[in-house]
Amino acid sequence: MSDSDSHSLEAVLHYLHEVDERSRNQDSLVPATMVKEEDWQGLAFVLDGVKVISAMEEIRELLPYPDSVTRVPGTQSWMLGLANIRGELLPVVDLQQFIGGSPVVVNDQSRVLVIRNKGASMGLLVSSVLGMRHLPLSKQIQDTRIEGFLGRYVYDVFGLEDGVWPVFSMAALANDERFMSAAA
């Protein structure tokens, strides 16, 4: 190794050491709004006027309402039909209608939440998505029950400054016999 190669290597190592030091010193500058380990993360959406949230790991994908959904004869009214999403047939359900609310009026705010259960995907139409939320575990409301049909799928509730946030379980929905039986 020549002297110039040795100098270059030393310069690179010195530079990397400086970068490492600067990044370690930046820890104190990270905003307090960053997610803490004791936060719970979910995707917030609206069901029949109620703001709910589901665990991020229960939602595989978020899509706009497909251009074409083919109705399947002999199915419940909440079973909207099948959509071709990147070559895969995706059953699409009006989640709001399924839980007993009025059908979603499809507009620019409407979204389809794609969930996966036992290897099969399902699209759930909701009126709007409010985005990802970080909820402090300290804000959980213990032993809270939600009344009505929605309550079957709520396993937790958070109380925040902007209201009460029921946690909607996609797993409970996907394992509901009534949901899995879309035949009329």
mmCIF file of C-alpha atoms in Angstrom:
data_model
loop_
_atom_site.group_PDB
_atom_site.id
_atom_site.type_symbol
_atom_site.label_atom_id
_atom_site.label_comp_id
_atom_site.label_asym_id
_atom_site.label_seq_id
_atom_site.Cartn_x
_atom_site.Cartn_y
_atom_site.Cartn_z
ATOM 1 C CA MET A 1 0.000 0.000 0.000
ATOM 2 C CA SER A 2 1.469 3.342 -1.001
ATOM 3 C CA ASP A 3 1.690 6.412 1.234
ATOM 4 C CA SER A 4 -1.097 8.154 -0.699
ATOM 5 C CA ASP A 5 -3.381 5.101 -0.338
ATOM 6 C CA SER A 6 -2.657 5.010 3.380
ATOM 7 C CA HIS A 7 -3.438 8.737 3.686
ATOM 8 C CA SER A 8 -6.682 8.264 1.733
ATOM 9 C CA LEU A 9 -7.756 5.390 3.947
ATOM 10 C CA GLU A 10 -6.967 7.401 7.087
ATOM 11 C CA ALA A 11 -8.933 10.360 5.718
ATOM 12 C CA VAL A 12 -11.945 8.166 4.954
ATOM 13 C CA LEU A 13 -11.830 6.542 8.401
ATOM 14 C CA HIS A 14 -11.503 9.964 10.062
ATOM 15 C CA TYR A 15 -14.478 11.251 8.048
ATOM 16 C CA LEU A 16 -16.613 8.205 8.998
ATOM 17 C CA HIS A 17 -15.684 8.714 12.669
ATOM 18 C CA GLU A 18 -16.821 12.375 12.446
ATOM 19 C CA VAL A 19 -20.111 11.384 10.810
ATOM 20 C CA ASP A 20 -20.696 8.794 13.538
ATOM 21 C CA GLU A 21 -20.036 11.381 16.265
ATOM 22 C CA ARG A 22 -22.389 13.938 14.661
ATOM 23 C CA SER A 23 -25.197 11.392 14.319
ATOM 24 C CA ARG A 24 -24.828 10.344 17.964
ATOM 25 C CA ASN A 25 -25.054 13.990 19.016
ATOM 26 C CA GLN A 26 -28.271 14.435 17.015
ATOM 27 C CA ASP A 27 -30.238 12.165 19.404
ATOM 28 C CA SER A 28 -31.001 15.123 21.633
ATOM 29 C CA LEU A 29 -32.400 17.040 18.638
ATOM 30 C CA VAL A 30 -35.008 14.408 17.654
ATOM 31 C CA PRO A 31 -38.478 15.968 18.016
ATOM 32 C CA ALA A 32 -40.637 14.885 20.942
ATOM 33 C CA THR A 33 -43.366 13.985 18.421
ATOM 34 C CA MET A 34 -41.450 10.922 17.300
ATOM 35 C CA VAL A 35 -43.075 7.589 18.105
ATOM 36 C CA LYS A 36 -42.201 6.235 21.521
ATOM 37 C CA GLU A 37 -41.943 2.536 22.234
ATOM 38 C CA GLU A 38 -44.989 2.772 24.486
ATOM 39 C CA ASP A 39 -47.151 4.108 21.615
ATOM 40 C CA TRP A 40 -49.644 1.950 19.740
ATOM 41 C CA GLN A 41 -49.895 2.552 15.981
ATOM 42 C CA GLY A 42 -53.018 2.264 13.907
ATOM 43 C CA LEU A 43 -54.826 3.462 10.804
ATOM 44 C CA ALA A 44 -57.788 5.705 11.569
ATOM 45 C CA PHE A 45 -60.920 5.667 9.404
ATOM 46 C CA VAL A 46 -64.607 6.516 9.613
ATOM 47 C CA LEU A 47 -67.448 3.981 9.877
ATOM 48 C CA ASP A 48 -70.956 5.419 9.799
ATOM 49 C CA GLY A 49 -69.763 8.696 11.313
ATOM 50 C CA VAL A 50 -67.689 7.017 14.053
ATOM 51 C CA LYS A 51 -63.902 7.474 14.082
ATOM 52 C CA VAL A 52 -62.276 4.077 14.614
ATOM 53 C CA ILE A 53 -58.760 2.768 14.358
ATOM 54 C CA SER A 54 -57.249 -0.612 13.407
ATOM 55 C CA ALA A 55 -53.788 -1.986 14.069
ATOM 56 C CA MET A 56 -51.362 -1.234 11.232
ATOM 57 C CA GLU A 57 -50.330 -4.872 10.997
ATOM 58 C CA GLU A 58 -53.943 -5.887 10.256
ATOM 59 C CA ILE A 59 -54.147 -3.770 7.094
ATOM 60 C CA ARG A 60 -52.163 -4.955 4.128
ATOM 61 C CA GLU A 61 -52.849 -2.132 1.693
ATOM 62 C CA LEU A 62 -54.886 1.026 1.152
ATOM 63 C CA LEU A 63 -56.514 1.622 -2.251
ATOM 64 C CA PRO A 64 -58.824 4.111 -3.909
ATOM 65 C CA TYR A 65 -62.192 2.612 -4.866
ATOM 66 C CA PRO A 66 -61.576 0.511 -8.025
ATOM 67 C CA ASP A 67 -62.875 1.755 -11.373
ATOM 68 C CA SER A 68 -64.739 -1.489 -11.912
ATOM 69 C CA VAL A 69 -66.342 -3.769 -9.332
ATOM 70 C CA THR A 70 -68.342 -6.674 -10.753
ATOM 71 C CA ARG A 71 -71.418 -7.580 -8.716
ATOM 72 C CA VAL A 72 -71.742 -11.266 -7.824
ATOM 73 C CA PRO A 73 -75.347 -12.505 -8.123
ATOM 74 C CA GLY A 74 -76.904 -14.084 -5.046
ATOM 75 C CA THR A 75 -74.808 -12.215 -2.460
ATOM 76 C CA GLN A 76 -75.685 -9.906 0.404
ATOM 77 C CA SER A 77 -76.124 -6.207 -0.421
ATOM 78 C CA TRP A 78 -72.953 -5.367 1.544
ATOM 79 C CA MET A 79 -70.951 -7.659 -0.760
ATOM 80 C CA LEU A 80 -70.207 -5.166 -3.522
ATOM 81 C CA GLY A 81 -68.477 -7.629 -5.834
ATOM 82 C CA LEU A 82 -65.065 -8.466 -7.234
ATOM 83 C CA ALA A 83 -62.385 -6.086 -8.444
ATOM 84 C CA ASN A 84 -59.325 -6.942 -10.509
ATOM 85 C CA ILE A 85 -56.368 -5.470 -8.608
ATOM 86 C CA ARG A 86 -53.071 -6.055 -10.423
ATOM 87 C CA GLY A 87 -54.344 -9.375 -11.795
ATOM 88 C CA GLU A 88 -55.736 -10.606 -8.469
ATOM 89 C CA LEU A 89 -59.492 -10.848 -7.838
ATOM 90 C CA LEU A 90 -60.336 -8.941 -4.688
ATOM 91 C CA PRO A 91 -63.753 -9.321 -3.020
ATOM 92 C CA VAL A 92 -64.960 -5.839 -1.995
ATOM 93 C CA VAL A 93 -67.316 -5.366 0.966
ATOM 94 C CA ASP A 94 -69.080 -2.199 2.127
ATOM 95 C CA LEU A 95 -67.891 -2.404 5.744
ATOM 96 C CA GLN A 96 -70.203 0.373 6.878
ATOM 97 C CA GLN A 97 -73.253 -1.415 5.482
ATOM 98 C CA PHE A 98 -72.087 -4.728 6.934
ATOM 99 C CA ILE A 99 -72.017 -3.286 10.465
ATOM 100 C CA GLY A 100 -75.592 -2.018 10.036
ATOM 101 C CA GLY A 101 -75.004 1.506 8.729
ATOM 102 C CA SER A 102 -76.088 3.066 5.473
ATOM 103 C CA PRO A 103 -74.124 2.148 2.334
ATOM 104 C CA VAL A 104 -70.976 4.187 1.688
ATOM 105 C CA VAL A 105 -71.460 6.863 -0.936
ATOM 106 C CA VAL A 106 -68.337 6.444 -3.057
ATOM 107 C CA ASN A 107 -66.427 9.684 -3.615
ATOM 108 C CA ASP A 108 -62.830 10.968 -3.679
ATOM 109 C CA GLN A 109 -62.482 10.328 0.082
ATOM 110 C CA SER A 110 -63.624 6.671 -0.063
ATOM 111 C CA ARG A 111 -60.949 4.038 0.367
ATOM 112 C CA VAL A 112 -60.628 0.274 0.293
ATOM 113 C CA LEU A 113 -58.674 -1.280 3.165
ATOM 114 C CA VAL A 114 -57.169 -4.584 2.063
ATOM 115 C CA ILE A 115 -56.905 -7.218 4.778
ATOM 116 C CA ARG A 116 -55.587 -10.759 4.601
ATOM 117 C CA ASN A 117 -57.050 -13.737 6.416
ATOM 118 C CA LYS A 118 -56.039 -17.375 6.013
ATOM 119 C CA GLY A 119 -54.210 -16.595 2.768
ATOM 120 C CA ALA A 120 -57.126 -14.749 1.152
ATOM 121 C CA SER A 121 -57.402 -10.994 0.651
ATOM 122 C CA MET A 122 -60.557 -8.941 1.177
ATOM 123 C CA GLY A 123 -61.237 -5.277 0.398
ATOM 124 C CA LEU A 124 -63.250 -3.223 2.894
ATOM 125 C CA LEU A 125 -64.846 -0.036 1.586
ATOM 126 C CA VAL A 126 -64.888 2.834 4.118
ATOM 127 C CA SER A 127 -66.111 6.397 3.637
ATOM 128 C CA SER A 128 -62.753 7.990 4.486
ATOM 129 C CA VAL A 129 -59.341 7.334 5.980
ATOM 130 C CA LEU A 130 -57.980 9.802 8.521
ATOM 131 C CA GLY A 131 -54.406 8.550 8.443
ATOM 132 C CA MET A 132 -51.967 6.864 10.759
ATOM 133 C CA ARG A 133 -52.235 7.619 14.479
ATOM 134 C CA HIS A 134 -49.836 7.014 17.344
ATOM 135 C CA LEU A 135 -51.745 6.413 20.563
ATOM 136 C CA PRO A 136 -50.039 6.368 23.960
ATOM 137 C CA LEU A 137 -50.769 3.128 25.777
ATOM 138 C CA SER A 138 -51.356 5.244 28.882
ATOM 139 C CA LYS A 139 -54.543 6.550 27.189
ATOM 140 C CA GLN A 140 -56.228 3.132 26.991
ATOM 141 C CA ILE A 141 -59.609 3.058 28.715
ATOM 142 C CA GLN A 142 -59.852 -0.217 30.603
ATOM 143 C CA ASP A 143 -62.959 -2.454 30.462
ATOM 144 C CA THR A 144 -64.886 -0.266 28.008
ATOM 145 C CA ARG A 145 -67.636 -1.817 25.936
ATOM 146 C CA ILE A 146 -69.063 -0.408 22.727
ATOM 147 C CA GLU A 147 -72.762 -1.098 22.227
ATOM 148 C CA GLY A 148 -74.377 -2.287 19.013
ATOM 149 C CA PHE A 149 -73.096 -4.263 16.082
ATOM 150 C CA LEU A 150 -69.815 -2.326 15.963
ATOM 151 C CA GLY A 151 -69.055 -3.519 19.506
ATOM 152 C CA ARG A 152 -68.568 -7.091 18.248
ATOM 153 C CA TYR A 153 -65.340 -5.988 16.593
ATOM 154 C CA VAL A 154 -63.972 -3.505 19.131
ATOM 155 C CA TYR A 155 -61.414 -4.974 21.531
ATOM 156 C CA ASP A 156 -59.937 -1.808 22.994
ATOM 157 C CA VAL A 157 -60.650 1.910 23.378
ATOM 158 C CA PHE A 158 -58.358 4.927 23.665
ATOM 159 C CA GLY A 159 -59.419 8.243 25.182
ATOM 160 C CA LEU A 160 -57.656 11.224 23.632
ATOM 161 C CA GLU A 161 -58.085 14.980 23.584
ATOM 162 C CA ASP A 162 -59.978 14.704 20.286
ATOM 163 C CA GLY A 163 -62.378 12.017 21.510
ATOM 164 C CA VAL A 164 -62.772 8.312 22.106
ATOM 165 C CA TRP A 165 -61.133 5.967 19.603
ATOM 166 C CA PRO A 166 -62.497 2.395 19.420
ATOM 167 C CA VAL A 167 -59.970 -0.150 18.127
ATOM 168 C CA PHE A 168 -61.624 -2.175 15.351
ATOM 169 C CA SER A 169 -60.300 -5.731 15.042
ATOM 170 C CA MET A 170 -59.945 -6.863 11.431
ATOM 171 C CA ALA A 171 -59.145 -10.363 12.727
ATOM 172 C CA ALA A 172 -62.459 -10.529 14.623
ATOM 173 C CA LEU A 173 -64.267 -9.350 11.491
ATOM 174 C CA ALA A 174 -62.522 -11.863 9.219
ATOM 175 C CA ASN A 175 -63.367 -14.706 11.605
ATOM 176 C CA ASP A 176 -67.048 -13.764 11.934
ATOM 177 C CA GLU A 177 -69.185 -16.486 10.342
ATOM 178 C CA ARG A 178 -71.715 -13.917 9.118
ATOM 179 C CA PHE A 179 -68.964 -11.950 7.371
ATOM 180 C CA MET A 180 -67.521 -15.074 5.761
ATOM 181 C CA SER A 181 -70.939 -16.078 4.460
ATOM 182 C CA ALA A 182 -71.831 -13.423 1.886
ATOM 183 C CA ALA A 183 -74.493 -15.530 0.153
ATOM 184 C CA ALA A 184 -77.973 -14.007 0.283
#
